[in-house]
GROMACS .gro file of C-alpha atoms in nm:
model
  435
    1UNK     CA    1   0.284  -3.133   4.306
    2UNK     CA    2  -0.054  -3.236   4.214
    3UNK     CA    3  -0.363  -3.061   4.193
    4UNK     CA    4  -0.739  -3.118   4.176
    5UNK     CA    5  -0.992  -2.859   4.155
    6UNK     CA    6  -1.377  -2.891   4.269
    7UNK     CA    7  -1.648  -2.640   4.230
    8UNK     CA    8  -1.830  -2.717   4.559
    9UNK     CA    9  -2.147  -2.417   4.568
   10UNK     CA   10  -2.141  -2.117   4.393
   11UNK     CA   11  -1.793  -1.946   4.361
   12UNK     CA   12  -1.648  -2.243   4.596
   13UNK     CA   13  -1.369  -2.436   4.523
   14UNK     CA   14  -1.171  -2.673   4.670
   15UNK     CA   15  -0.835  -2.741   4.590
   16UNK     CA   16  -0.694  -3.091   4.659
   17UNK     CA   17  -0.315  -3.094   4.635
   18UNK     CA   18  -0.028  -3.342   4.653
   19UNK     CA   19   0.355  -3.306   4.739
   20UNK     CA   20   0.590  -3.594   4.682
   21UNK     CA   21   0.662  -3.738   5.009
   22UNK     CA   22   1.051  -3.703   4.906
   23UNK     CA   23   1.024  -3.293   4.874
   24UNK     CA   24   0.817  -3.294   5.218
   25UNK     CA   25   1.081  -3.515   5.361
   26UNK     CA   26   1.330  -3.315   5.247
   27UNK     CA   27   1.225  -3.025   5.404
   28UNK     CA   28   1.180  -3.211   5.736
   29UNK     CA   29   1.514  -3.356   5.776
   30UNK     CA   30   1.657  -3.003   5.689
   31UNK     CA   31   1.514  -2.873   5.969
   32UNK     CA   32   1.619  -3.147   6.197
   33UNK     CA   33   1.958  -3.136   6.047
   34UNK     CA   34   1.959  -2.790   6.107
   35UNK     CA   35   1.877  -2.773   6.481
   36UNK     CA   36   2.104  -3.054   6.563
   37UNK     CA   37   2.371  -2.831   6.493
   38UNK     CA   38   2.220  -2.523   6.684
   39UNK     CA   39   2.007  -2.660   6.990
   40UNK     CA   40   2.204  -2.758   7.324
   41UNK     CA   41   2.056  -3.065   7.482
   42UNK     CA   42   2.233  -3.218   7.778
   43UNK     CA   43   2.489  -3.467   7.754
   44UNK     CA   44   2.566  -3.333   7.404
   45UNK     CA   45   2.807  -3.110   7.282
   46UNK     CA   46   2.712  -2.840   7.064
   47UNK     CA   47   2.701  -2.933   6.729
   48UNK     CA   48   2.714  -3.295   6.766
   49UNK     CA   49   2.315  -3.343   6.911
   50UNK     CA   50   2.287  -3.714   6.678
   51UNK     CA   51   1.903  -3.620   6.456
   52UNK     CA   52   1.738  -3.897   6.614
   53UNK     CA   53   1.717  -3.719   6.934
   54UNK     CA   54   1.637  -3.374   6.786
   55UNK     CA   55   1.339  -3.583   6.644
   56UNK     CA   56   1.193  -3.696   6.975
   57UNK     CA   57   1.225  -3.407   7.107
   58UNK     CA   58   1.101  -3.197   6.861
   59UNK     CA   59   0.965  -3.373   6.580
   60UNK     CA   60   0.618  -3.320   6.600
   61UNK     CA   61   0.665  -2.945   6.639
   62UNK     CA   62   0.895  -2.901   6.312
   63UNK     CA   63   0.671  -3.143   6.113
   64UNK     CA   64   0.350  -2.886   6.209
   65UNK     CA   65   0.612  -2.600   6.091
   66UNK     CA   66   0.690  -2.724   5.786
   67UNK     CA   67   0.338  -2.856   5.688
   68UNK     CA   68   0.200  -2.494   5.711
   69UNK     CA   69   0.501  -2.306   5.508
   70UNK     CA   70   0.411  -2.620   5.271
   71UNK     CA   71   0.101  -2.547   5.266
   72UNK     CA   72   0.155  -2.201   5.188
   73UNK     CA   73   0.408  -2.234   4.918
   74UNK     CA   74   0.176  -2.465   4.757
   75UNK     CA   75  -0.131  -2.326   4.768
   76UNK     CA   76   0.007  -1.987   4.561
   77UNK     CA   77   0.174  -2.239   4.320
   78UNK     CA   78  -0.147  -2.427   4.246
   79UNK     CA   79  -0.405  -2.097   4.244
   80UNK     CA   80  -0.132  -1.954   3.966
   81UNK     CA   81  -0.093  -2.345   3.797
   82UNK     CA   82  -0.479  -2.335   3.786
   83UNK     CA   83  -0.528  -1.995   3.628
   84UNK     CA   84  -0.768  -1.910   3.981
   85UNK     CA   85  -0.829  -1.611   4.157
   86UNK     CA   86  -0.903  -1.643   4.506
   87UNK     CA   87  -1.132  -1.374   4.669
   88UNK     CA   88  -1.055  -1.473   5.074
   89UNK     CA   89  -0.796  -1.665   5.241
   90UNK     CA   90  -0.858  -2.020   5.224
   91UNK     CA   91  -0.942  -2.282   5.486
   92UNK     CA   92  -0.697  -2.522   5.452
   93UNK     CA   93  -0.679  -2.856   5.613
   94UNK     CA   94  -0.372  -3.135   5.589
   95UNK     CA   95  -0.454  -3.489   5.570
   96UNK     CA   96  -0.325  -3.765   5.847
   97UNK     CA   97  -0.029  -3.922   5.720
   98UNK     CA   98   0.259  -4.164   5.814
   99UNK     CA   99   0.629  -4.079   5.765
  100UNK     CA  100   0.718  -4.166   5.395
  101UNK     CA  101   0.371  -4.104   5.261
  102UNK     CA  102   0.284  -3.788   5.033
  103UNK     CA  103   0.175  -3.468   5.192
  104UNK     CA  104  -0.206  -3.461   5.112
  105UNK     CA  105  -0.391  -3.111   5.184
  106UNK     CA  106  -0.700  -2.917   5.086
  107UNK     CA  107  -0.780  -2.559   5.041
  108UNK     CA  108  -1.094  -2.447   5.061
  109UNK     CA  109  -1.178  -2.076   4.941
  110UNK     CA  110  -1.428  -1.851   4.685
  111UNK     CA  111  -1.287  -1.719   4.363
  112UNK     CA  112  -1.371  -1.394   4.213
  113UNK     CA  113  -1.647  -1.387   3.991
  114UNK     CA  114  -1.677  -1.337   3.612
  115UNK     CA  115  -1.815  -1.049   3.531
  116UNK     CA  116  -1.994  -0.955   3.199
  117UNK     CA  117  -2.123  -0.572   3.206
  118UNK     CA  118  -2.489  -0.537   3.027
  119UNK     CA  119  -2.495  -0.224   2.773
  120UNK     CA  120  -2.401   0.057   2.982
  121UNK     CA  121  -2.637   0.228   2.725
  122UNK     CA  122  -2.937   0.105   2.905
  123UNK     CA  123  -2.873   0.248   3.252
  124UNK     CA  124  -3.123   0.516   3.305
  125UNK     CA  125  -2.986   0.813   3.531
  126UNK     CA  126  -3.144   1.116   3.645
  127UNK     CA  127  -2.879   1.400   3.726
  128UNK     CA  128  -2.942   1.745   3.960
  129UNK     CA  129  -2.799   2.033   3.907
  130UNK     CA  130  -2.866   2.355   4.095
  131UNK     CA  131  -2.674   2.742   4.095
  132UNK     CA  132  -2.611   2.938   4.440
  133UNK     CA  133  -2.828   3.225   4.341
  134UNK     CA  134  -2.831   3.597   4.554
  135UNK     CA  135  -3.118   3.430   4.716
  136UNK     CA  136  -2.923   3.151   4.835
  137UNK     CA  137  -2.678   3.418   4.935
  138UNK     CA  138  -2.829   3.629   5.167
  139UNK     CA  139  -2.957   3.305   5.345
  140UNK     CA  140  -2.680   3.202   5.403
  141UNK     CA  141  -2.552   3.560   5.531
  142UNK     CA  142  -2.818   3.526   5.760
  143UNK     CA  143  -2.777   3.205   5.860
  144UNK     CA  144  -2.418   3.335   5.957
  145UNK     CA  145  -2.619   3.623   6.177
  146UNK     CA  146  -2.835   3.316   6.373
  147UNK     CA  147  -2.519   3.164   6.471
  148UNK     CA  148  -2.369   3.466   6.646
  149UNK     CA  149  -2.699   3.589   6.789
  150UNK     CA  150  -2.808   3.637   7.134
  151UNK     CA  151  -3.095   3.620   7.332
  152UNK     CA  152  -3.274   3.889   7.531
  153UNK     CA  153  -3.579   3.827   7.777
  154UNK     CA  154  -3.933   3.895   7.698
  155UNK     CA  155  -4.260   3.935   7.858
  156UNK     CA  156  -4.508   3.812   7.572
  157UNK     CA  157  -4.590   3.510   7.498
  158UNK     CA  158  -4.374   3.227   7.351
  159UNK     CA  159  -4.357   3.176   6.989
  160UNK     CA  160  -4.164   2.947   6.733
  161UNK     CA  161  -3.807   3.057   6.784
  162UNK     CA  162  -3.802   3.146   7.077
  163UNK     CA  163  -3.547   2.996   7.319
  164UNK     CA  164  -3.706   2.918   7.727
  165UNK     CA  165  -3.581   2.783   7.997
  166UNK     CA  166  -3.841   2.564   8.224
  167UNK     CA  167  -3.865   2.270   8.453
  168UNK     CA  168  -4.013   1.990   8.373
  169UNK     CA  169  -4.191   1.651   8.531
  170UNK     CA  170  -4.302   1.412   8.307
  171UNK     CA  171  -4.546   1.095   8.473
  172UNK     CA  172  -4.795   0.805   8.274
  173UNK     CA  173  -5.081   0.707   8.459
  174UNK     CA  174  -4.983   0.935   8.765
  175UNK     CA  175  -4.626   0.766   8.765
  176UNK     CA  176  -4.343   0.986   8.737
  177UNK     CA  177  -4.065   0.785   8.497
  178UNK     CA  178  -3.748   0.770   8.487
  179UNK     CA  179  -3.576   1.046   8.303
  180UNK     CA  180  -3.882   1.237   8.237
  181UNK     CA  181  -3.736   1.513   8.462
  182UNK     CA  182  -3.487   1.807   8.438
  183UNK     CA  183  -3.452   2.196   8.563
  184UNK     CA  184  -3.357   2.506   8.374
  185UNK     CA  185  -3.376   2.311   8.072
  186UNK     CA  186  -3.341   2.526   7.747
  187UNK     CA  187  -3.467   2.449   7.374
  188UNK     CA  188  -3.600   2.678   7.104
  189UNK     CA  189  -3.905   2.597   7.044
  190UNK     CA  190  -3.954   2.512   6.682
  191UNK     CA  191  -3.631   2.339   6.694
  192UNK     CA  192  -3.813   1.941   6.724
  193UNK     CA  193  -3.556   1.880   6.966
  194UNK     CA  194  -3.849   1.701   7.163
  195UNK     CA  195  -4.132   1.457   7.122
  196UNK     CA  196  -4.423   1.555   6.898
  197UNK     CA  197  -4.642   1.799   7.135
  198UNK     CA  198  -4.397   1.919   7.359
  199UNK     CA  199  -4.286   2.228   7.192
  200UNK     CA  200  -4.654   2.300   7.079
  201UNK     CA  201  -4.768   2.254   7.395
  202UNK     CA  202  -4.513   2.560   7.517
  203UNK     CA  203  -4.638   2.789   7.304
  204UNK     CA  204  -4.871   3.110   7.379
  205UNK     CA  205  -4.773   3.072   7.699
  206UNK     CA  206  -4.542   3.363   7.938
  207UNK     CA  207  -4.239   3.337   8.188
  208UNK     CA  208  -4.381   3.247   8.534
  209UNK     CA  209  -4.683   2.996   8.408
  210UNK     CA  210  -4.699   2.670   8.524
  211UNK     CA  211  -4.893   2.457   8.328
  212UNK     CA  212  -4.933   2.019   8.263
  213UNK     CA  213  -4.945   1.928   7.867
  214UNK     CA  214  -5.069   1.555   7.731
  215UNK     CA  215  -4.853   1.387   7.490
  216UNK     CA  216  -4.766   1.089   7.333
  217UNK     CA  217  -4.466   0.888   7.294
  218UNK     CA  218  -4.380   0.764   6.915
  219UNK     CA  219  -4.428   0.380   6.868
  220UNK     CA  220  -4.038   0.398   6.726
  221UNK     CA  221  -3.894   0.589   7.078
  222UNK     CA  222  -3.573   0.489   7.177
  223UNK     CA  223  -3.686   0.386   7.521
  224UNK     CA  224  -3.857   0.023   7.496
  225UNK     CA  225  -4.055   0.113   7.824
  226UNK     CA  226  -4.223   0.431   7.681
  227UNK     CA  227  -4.307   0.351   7.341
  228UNK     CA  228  -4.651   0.480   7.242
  229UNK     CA  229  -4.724   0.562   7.589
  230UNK     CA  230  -4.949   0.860   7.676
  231UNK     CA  231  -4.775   1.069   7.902
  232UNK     CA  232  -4.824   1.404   8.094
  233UNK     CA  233  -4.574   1.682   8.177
  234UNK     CA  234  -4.606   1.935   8.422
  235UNK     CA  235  -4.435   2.236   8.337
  236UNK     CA  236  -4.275   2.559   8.490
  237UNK     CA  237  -4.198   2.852   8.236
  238UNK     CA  238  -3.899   2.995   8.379
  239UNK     CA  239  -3.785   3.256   8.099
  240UNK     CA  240  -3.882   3.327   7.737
  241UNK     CA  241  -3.642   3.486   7.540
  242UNK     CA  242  -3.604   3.618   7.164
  243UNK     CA  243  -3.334   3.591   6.923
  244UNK     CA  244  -3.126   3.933   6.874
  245UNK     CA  245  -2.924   3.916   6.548
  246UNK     CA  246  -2.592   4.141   6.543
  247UNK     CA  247  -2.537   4.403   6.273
  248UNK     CA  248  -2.378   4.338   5.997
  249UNK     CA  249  -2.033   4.558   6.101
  250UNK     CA  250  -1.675   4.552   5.993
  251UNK     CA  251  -1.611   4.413   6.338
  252UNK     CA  252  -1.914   4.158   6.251
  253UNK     CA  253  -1.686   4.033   5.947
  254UNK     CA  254  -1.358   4.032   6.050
  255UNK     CA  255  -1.510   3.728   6.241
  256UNK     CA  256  -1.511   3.525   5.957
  257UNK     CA  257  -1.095   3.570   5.828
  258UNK     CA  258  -1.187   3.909   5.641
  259UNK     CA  259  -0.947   4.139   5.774
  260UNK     CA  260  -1.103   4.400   5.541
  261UNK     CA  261  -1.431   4.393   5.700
  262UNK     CA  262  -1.597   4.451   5.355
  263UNK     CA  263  -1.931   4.274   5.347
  264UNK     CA  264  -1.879   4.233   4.912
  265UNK     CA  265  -1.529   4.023   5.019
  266UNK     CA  266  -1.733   3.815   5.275
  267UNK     CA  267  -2.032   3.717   5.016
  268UNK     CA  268  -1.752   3.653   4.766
  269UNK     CA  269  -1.562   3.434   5.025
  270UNK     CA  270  -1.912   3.257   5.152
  271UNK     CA  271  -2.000   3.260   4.848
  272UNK     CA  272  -1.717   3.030   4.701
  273UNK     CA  273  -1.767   2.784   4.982
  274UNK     CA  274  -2.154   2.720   4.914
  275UNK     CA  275  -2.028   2.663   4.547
  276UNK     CA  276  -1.731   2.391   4.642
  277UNK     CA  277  -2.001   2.212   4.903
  278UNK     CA  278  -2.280   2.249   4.656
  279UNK     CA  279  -2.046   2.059   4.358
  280UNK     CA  280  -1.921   1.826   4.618
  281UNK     CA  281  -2.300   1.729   4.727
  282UNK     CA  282  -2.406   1.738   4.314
  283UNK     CA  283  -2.101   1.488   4.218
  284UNK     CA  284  -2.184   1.258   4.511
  285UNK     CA  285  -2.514   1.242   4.441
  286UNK     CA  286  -2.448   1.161   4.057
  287UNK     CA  287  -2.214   0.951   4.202
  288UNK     CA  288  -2.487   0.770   4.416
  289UNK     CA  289  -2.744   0.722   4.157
  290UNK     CA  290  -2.502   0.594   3.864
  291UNK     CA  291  -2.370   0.316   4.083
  292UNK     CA  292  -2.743   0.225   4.192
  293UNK     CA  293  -2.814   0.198   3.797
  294UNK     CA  294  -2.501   0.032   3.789
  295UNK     CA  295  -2.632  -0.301   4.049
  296UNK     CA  296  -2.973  -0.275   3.931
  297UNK     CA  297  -2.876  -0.400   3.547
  298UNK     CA  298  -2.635  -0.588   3.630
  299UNK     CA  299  -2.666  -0.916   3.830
  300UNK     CA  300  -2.341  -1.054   3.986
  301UNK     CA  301  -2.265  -1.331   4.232
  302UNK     CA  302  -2.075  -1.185   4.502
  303UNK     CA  303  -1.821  -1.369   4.739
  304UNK     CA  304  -1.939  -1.405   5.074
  305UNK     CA  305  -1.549  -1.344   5.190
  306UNK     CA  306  -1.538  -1.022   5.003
  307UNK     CA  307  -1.889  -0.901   5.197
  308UNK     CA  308  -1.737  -1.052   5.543
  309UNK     CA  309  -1.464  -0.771   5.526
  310UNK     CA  310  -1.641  -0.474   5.441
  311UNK     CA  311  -1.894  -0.578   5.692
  312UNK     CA  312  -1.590  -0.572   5.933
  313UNK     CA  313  -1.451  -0.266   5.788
  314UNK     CA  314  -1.869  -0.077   5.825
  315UNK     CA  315  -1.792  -0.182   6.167
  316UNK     CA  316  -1.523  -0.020   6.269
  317UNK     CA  317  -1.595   0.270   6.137
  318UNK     CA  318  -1.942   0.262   6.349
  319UNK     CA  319  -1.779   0.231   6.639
  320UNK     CA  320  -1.506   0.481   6.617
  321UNK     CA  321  -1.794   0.713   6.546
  322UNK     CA  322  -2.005   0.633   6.810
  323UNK     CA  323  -1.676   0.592   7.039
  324UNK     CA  324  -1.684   0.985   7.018
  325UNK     CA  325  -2.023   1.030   7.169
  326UNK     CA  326  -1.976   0.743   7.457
  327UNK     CA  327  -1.779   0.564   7.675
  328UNK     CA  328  -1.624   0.302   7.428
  329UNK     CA  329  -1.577   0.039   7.665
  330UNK     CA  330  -1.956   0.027   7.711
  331UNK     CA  331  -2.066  -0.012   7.372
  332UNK     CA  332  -2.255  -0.315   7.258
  333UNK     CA  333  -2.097  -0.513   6.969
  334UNK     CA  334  -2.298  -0.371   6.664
  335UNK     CA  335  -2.439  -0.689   6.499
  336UNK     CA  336  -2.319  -0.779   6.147
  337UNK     CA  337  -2.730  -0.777   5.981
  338UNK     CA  338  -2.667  -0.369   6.042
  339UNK     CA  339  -2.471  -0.335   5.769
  340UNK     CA  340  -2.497  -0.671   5.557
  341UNK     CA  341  -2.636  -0.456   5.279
  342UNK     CA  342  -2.436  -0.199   5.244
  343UNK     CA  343  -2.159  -0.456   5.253
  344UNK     CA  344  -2.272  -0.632   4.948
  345UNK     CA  345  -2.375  -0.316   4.753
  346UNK     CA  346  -2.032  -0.194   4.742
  347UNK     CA  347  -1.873  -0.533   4.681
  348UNK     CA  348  -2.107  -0.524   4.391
  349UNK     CA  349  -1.995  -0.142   4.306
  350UNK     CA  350  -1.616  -0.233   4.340
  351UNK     CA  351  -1.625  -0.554   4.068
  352UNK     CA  352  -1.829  -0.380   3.870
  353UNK     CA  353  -1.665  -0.078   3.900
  354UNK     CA  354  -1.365  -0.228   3.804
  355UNK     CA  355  -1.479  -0.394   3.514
  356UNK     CA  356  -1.626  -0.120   3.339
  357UNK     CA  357  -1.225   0.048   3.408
  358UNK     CA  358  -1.070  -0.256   3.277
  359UNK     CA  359  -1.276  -0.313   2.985
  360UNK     CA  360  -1.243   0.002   2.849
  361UNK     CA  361  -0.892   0.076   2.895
  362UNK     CA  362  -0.953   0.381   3.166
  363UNK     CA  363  -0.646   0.517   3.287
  364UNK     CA  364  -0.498   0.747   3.566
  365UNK     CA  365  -0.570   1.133   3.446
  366UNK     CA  366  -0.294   1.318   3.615
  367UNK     CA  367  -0.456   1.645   3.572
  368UNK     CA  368  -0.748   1.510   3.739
  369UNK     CA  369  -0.550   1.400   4.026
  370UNK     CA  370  -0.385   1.741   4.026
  371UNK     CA  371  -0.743   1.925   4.015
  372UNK     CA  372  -0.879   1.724   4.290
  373UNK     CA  373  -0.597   1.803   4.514
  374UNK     CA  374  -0.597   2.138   4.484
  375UNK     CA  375  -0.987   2.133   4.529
  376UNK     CA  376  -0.894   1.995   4.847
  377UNK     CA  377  -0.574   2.204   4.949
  378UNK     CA  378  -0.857   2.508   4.900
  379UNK     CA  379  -1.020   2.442   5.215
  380UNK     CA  380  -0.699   2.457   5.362
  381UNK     CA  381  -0.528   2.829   5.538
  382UNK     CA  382  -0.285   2.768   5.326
  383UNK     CA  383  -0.299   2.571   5.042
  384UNK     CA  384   0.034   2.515   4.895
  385UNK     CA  385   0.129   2.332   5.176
  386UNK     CA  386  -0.117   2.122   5.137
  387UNK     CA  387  -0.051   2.024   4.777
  388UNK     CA  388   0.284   1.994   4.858
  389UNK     CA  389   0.211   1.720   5.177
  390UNK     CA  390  -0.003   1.504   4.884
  391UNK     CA  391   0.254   1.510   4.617
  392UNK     CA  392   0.546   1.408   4.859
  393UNK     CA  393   0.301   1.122   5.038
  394UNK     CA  394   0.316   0.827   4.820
  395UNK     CA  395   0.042   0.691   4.990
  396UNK     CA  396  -0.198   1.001   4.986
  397UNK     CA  397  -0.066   1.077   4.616
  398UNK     CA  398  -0.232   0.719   4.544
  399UNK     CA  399  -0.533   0.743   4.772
  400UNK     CA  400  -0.616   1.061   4.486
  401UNK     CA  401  -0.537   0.862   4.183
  402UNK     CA  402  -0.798   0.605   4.284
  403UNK     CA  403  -1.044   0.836   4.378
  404UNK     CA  404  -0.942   1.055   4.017
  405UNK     CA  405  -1.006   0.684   3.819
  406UNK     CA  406  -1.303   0.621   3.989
  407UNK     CA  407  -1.444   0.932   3.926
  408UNK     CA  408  -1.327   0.920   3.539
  409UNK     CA  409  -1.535   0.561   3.562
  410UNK     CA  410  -1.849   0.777   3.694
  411UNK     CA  411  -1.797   1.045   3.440
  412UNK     CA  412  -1.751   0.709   3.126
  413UNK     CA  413  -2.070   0.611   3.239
  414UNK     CA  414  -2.269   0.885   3.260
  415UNK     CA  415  -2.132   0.981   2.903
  416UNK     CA  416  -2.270   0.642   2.778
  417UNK     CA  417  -2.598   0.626   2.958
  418UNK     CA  418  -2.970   0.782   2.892
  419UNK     CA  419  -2.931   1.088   3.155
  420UNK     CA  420  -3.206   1.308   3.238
  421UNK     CA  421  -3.074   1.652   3.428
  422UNK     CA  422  -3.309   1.794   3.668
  423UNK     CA  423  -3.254   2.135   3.789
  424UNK     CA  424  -3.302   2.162   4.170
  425UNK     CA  425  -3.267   2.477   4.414
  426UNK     CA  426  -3.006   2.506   4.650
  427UNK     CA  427  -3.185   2.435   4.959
  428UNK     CA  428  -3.336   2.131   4.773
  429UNK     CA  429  -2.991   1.995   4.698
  430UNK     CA  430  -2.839   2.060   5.063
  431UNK     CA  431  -3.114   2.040   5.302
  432UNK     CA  432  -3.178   1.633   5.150
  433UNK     CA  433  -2.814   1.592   5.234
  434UNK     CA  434  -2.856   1.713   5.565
  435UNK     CA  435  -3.139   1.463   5.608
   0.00000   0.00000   0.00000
């Protein structure tokens, strides 16, 4: 075997290689030697089909078969000869020849590229951190109260919070569009479940009012036909009605898995989850913003094979969430420009990611694997179980070890770079997450 290598553009090569026209010969008269012996053709006897006629028949079919496991063979051979590493499958393409002739093919593909990491000394980070204070608490108690509240009619007027229930008819120019209608239709006002004016525009008014408010549609609505549009809707308050929150009872807690109905154990309990979210939201964060230094000093070419399949991979995992909201056989193929930049980001966060691992020796930290399993069993009814289920899953076991070196990568860094904390509320912290 022979092999050139060309550096076409960029991390392109081209691989031209050569097999002896004896070894490719060899391989095809195997073949044909082979199925003389096995294929029953007519006025043969099995076994004793003479090569020549194997040949005619199917000659050009074994010759495409044993170009492409030659290809295949030699290819791996010649990337490993050449000390290359490829980053995609390659394109390969035989030549024409004539029986007796070497095998002539090329192989077209993009290598990995080198990758020299500046100082990670230089990288600039700024860090949050934030406590769940009492504050934060009893928020969060009450937040607890919204969600099991219920409504009870009123007679004043409507005010922020407030759920009603109207009928609506919504026209531009005197037209009445498509969609702009809908009975005993409920929303709290307050909520911005609507466009800008509609809830405002509900407001100081009582059950049993009808009433037309002017709007106007945002320049970035959904609806090509109705962007920026002034539009009118004529409007029938049906009911207004005002949020009753439910005591805090034993019977109130045992709602939430606390059997004793002690309000102390449900804080404690609530109180443990808004810390394991909160650390959660404060490591993915420092996550985020260490991996943005990360690309920003650190210039890399990318292969365009490498961005391809995380485009693809984006992709999927659009549609599968957007499958859950729709019919999936009507959704549109999402475009690959949607999420070309992510793609290359974290093909740029996985090599150098990787580098900053393999250049400084970084290796598995079982205990960290342990710890992050068991933060995740926690969640869990019952958590042993869970623990168990990783440790006797190979595949889930190793999942957690790449997540536990990664973050041990996140946590070298931020050791070595100039970080700056910045102490944030809780509300801060979660409600941008939310966002």
């Amino acid at each position: 075997m022979q092999v050139s290598v060309e550096s076409t553009q960029g991390l392109e090569r081209t691989l031209t290689i050569t097999v002896a026209a004896d070894v490719f010969e060899k391989e095809y008269d195997g073949r044909i030697r082979h199925l003389s012996k096995t294929q029953r053709v007519d006025g043969f006897r099995p076994g004793k089909v003479p090569a020549s006629v194997i040949a005619k028949r199917f000659g050009d079919a074994i010759e495409h078969e044993v170009a492409g496991e030659v290809m295949q063979r030699n290819f791996f051979e010649a990337v490993m000869a050449e000390k290359l590493s490829p980053a995609g499958a390659p394109t390969v393409a035989p030549k024409v020849r004539a029986k007796g002739e070497d095998f002539v093919f090329t192989a077209k593909f993009e290598v990995y590229p080198e990758v020299t990491l500046n100082a990670l000394e230089e990288l600039v980070v700024e860090k949050e951190s934030a406590q769940v204070t009492d504050v934060d608490l009893d928020k969060m108690i009450e937040t607890l109260r919204k969600q099991h509240a219920t409504w009870s009619s009123v007679e004043r007027e409507a005010a922020n919070d407030d759920q009603v229930t109207l009928d609506f008819e919504g026209s531009i120019d005197g037209e009445v569009f498509e969609g702009g209608n809908a009975e005993a239709f409920q929303i709290v006002l307050g909520s911005n479940r609507m466009i800008p004016g509609f809830e405002t525009g509900i407001l100081g008014k009582k059950a049993g009012e009808e009433f037309t408010i002017d709007v106007n549609f945002p320049e970035e609505y959904h609806a090509e036909n109705l962007k920026g549009k002034a539009a009118q809707f004529a409007i029938k308050l049906n009911v207004v009605e005002e949020q009753v929150l439910p005591e805090i009872t034993p019977e109130f807690i045992k709602k939430f898995g606390v059997e004793s109905g002690e309000l102390e154990t449900l804080k404690t309990d609530v109180k443990q989850n808004m810390l394991r979210e909160l650390q959660q939201v404060l490591k993915n964060s420092a996550k985020d913003k260490v991996l943005t230094a990360l690309v920003e000093n650190n210039v890399i070419e990318i292969p365009k094979a490498l961005v391809e399949s995380e485009v693809t991979i984006l992709r999927k995992q659009a549609m599968e969430r957007y499958a859950k909201q729709m019919d999936a056989q009507n959704l549109p193929e999402l475009p690959a420009e949607l999420f070309t930049e992510q793609a290359e980001k974290r093909v740029k966060v996985g090599l150098l990611l990787g580098e900053v691992i393999k250049v400084n020796e970084l290796k598995v930290d079982q205990d960290k694997v342990t710890a992050l399993i068991e933060s995740a069993a926690s969640a869990y009814e019952n958590p042993l179980e869970v623990i168990e289920y990783y440790k006797s899953n190979k595949e889930m076991l190793q999942n957690m070890e790449n997540v536990a070196l990664e973050e041990q990568a996140i946590d070298f860094i931020i050791e070595k770079a100039k970080v700056t904390e910045v102490n944030k509320s809780f509300d801060e912290v979660m409600n941008k997450t939310v966002a």
